[in-house]
Structure formats: structure tokens, C-alpha cells
Short mmCIF file of C-alpha atoms in Angstrom, two decimals:
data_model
loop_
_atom_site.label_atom_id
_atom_site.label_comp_id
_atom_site.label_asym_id
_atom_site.label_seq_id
_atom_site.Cartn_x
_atom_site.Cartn_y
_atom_site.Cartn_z
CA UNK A 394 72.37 103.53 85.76
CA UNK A 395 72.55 99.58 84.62
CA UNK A 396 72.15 97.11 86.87
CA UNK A 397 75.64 95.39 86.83
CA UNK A 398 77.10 98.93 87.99
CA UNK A 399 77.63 100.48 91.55
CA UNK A 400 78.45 104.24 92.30
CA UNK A 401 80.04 105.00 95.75
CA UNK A 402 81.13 107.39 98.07
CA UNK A 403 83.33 107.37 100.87
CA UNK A 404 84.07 110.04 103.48
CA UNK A 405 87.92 109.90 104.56
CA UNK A 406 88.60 108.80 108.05
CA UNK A 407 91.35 110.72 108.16
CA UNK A 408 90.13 114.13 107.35
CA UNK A 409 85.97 113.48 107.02
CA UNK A 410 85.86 115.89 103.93
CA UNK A 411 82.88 116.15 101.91
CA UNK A 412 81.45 116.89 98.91
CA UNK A 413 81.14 120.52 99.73
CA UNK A 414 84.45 121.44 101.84
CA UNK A 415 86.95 119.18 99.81
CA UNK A 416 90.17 119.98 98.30
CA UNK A 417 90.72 117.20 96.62
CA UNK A 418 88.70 113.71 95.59
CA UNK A 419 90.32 110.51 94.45
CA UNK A 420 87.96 108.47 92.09
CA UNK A 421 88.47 104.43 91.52
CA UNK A 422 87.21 101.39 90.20
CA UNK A 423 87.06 98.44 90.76
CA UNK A 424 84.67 94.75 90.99
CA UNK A 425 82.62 94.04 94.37
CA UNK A 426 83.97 90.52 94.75
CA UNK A 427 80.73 89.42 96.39
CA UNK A 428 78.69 90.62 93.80
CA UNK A 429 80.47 90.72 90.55
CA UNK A 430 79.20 94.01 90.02
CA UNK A 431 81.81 96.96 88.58
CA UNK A 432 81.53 100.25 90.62
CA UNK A 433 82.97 103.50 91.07
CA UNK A 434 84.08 104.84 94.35
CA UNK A 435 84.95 108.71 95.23
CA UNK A 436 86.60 109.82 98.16
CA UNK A 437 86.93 113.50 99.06
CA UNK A 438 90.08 114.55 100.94
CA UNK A 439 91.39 118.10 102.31
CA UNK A 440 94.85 119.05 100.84
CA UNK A 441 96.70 118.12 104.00
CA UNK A 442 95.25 114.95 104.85
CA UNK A 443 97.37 111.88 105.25
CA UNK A 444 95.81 109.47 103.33
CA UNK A 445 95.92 111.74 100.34
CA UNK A 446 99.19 112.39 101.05
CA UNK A 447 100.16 109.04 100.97
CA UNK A 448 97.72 108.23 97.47
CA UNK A 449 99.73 111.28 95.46
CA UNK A 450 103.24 109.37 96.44
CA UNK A 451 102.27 106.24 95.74
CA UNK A 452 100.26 107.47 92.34
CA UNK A 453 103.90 109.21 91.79
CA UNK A 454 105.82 106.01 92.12
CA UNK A 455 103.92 103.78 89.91
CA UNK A 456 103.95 106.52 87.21
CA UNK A 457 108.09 106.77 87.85
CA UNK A 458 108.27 103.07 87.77
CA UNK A 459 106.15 102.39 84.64
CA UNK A 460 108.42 105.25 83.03
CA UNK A 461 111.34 103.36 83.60
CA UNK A 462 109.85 99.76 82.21
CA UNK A 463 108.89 101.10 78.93
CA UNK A 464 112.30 102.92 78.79
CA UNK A 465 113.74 99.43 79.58
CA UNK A 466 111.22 97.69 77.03
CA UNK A 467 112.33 99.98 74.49
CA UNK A 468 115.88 99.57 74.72
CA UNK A 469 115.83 95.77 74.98
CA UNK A 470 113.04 94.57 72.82
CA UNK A 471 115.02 95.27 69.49
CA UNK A 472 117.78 93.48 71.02
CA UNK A 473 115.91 90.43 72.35
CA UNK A 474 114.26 90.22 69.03
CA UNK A 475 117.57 90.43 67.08
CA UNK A 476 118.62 87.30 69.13
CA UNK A 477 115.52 85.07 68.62
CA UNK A 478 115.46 85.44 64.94
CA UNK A 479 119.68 84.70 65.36
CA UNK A 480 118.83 82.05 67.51
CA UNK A 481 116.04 80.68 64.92
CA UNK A 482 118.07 81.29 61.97
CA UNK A 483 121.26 79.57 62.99
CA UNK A 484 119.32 76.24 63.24
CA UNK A 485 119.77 75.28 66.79
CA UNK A 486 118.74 71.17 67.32
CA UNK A 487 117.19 72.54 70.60
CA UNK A 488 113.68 73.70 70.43
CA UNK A 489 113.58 73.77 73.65
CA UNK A 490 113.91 77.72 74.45
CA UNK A 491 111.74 78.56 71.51
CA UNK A 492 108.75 76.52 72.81
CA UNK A 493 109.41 77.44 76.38
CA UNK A 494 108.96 80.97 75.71
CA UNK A 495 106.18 80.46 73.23
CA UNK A 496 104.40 78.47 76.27
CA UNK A 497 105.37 81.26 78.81
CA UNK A 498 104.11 84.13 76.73
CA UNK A 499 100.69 82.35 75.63
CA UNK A 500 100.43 81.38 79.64
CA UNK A 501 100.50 85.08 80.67
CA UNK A 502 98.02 85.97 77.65
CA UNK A 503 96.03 83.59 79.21
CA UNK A 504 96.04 85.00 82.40
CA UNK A 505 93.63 87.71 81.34
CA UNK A 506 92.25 87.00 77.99
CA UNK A 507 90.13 90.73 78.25
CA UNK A 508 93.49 92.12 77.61
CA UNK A 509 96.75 92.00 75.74
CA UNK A 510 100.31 90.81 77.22
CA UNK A 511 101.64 93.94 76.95
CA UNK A 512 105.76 94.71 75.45
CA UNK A 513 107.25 95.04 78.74
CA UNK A 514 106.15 91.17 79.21
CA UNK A 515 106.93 90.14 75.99
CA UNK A 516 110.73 91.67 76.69
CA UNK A 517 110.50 90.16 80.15
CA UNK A 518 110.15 86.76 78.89
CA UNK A 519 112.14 86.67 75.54
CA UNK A 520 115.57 88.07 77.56
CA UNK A 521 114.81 85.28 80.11
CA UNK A 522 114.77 82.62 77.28
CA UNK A 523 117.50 84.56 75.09
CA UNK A 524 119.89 86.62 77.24
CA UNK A 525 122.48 89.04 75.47
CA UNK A 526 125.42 86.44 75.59
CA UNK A 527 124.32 84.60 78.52
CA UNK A 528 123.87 87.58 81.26
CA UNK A 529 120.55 88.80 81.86
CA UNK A 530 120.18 92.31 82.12
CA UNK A 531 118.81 94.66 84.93
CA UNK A 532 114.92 95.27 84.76
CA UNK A 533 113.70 98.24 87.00
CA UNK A 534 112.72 97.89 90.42
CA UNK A 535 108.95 95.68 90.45
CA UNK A 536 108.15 97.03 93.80
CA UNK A 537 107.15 99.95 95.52
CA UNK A 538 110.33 102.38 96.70
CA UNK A 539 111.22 102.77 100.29
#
């Protein structure tokens, strides 16, 4: 094992399941923000505890909801992209919305420079800077459902 790297286990308060009498386990990651080191965490849960429950409806939702952004990134990117270049070609005296977004997409690039700003962002920001005819569409729900 290196030494910038952590390996954990937890036992569920919910259902105390262990190694040997688990149903289930739910591995993570993540960065101990005291120490800066990355670990991995494993928590073993029966098949009718709550808290696992609760992790296989919420894993559900994000996996529904990032379905539904890339559909929406899809569909609008094309379109978004068809009206900057319209927007660029037709000679507008106004820079301003073409700098704007060029400061607003290299701002969220810079947010996390160990990754890429990913389509769904690009889209995001382009149709707030170019709407189809001045309306801006519906983006799926950000949040969690109810």
C-alpha cells in the first residue's frame, strides 16, 4: 500500500453486518480532509437494511438524472452551436456574449483543472449566452427527487 492511500471499513449502524454475514457492501472514495490522503471505504449491509435501502434509491436517481442531462445535452448542443457560429457570423458589434461565455466556460474549467468541463456544461452555458430566439429552454431537474 503507498503512503498517500487509506483503506477502510465500516460496520453499518443500522444493520452491524460484516464481512462474513453480508448481503451486500457499498465501496467509496473519497480524500480525508485532515490529511489529504485518498482512501477507500467499504461498508457491508444486509439486504433489508435501511441505509442500503436508501444508497440503491439515491444511486438510482443520480443514474436517472444524469440519463436525462446527456439526453438534454444531446439534443441542444447542435442547436446552441448552430446559433453561436450564426451569432459570430452575422457580425454582431457586441462582443459582449461571446466573451462572457468564453469567461464563464474557462471559469468552470478552472474550477477543477484535474478534469474536463464536461458537454452538459458547455450546453449549460452556451444556451444561457445564446438562447433559441430569446427563451431558454428546460434543463432536467439538478436536484434530488422527492
Amino acid at each position: 500500500m503507498s503512503d498517500d492511500y487509506d483503506d477502510r471499513e465500516e460496520i453499518c449502524p443500522d444493520c452491524q453486518a460484516t464481512e462474513g454475514d453480508r448481503d451486500a457492501r457499498i465501496m467509496t472514495a473519497g480524500e480525508d480532509p485532515k490529511t489529504g490522503r485518498m482512501f477507500t471505504s467499504v461498508t457491508y449491509h444486509h439486504d433489508t437494511c435501511p441505509a442500503y435501502t436508501v444508497n440503491q434509491i439515491l444511486t438510482e436517481d443520480s443514474v436517472r438524472r444524469s440519463k436525462e442531462r446527456t439526453a438534454w445535452m444531446k439534443q441542444e448542443f447542435p442547436l446552441v452551436r448552430e446559433r453561436l457560429e450564426a451569432a459570430a457570423r452575422g457580425g454582431q458589434g457586441d462582443a459582449g456574449p461571446f466573451v462572457a461565455a468564453l469567461l464563464e466556460l474557462v471559469a468552470a474549467q478552472g474550477e477543477d483543472l484535474g478534469r474536463f468541463v464536461p458537454p452538459e456544461k458547455w450546453t449549460e452555458i452556451l444556451t444561457k449566452y445564446f438562447p433559441p430566439d430569446g427563451v431558454h429552454p428546460a434543463r432536467p431537474n439538478e436536484g434530488p427527487s422527492a
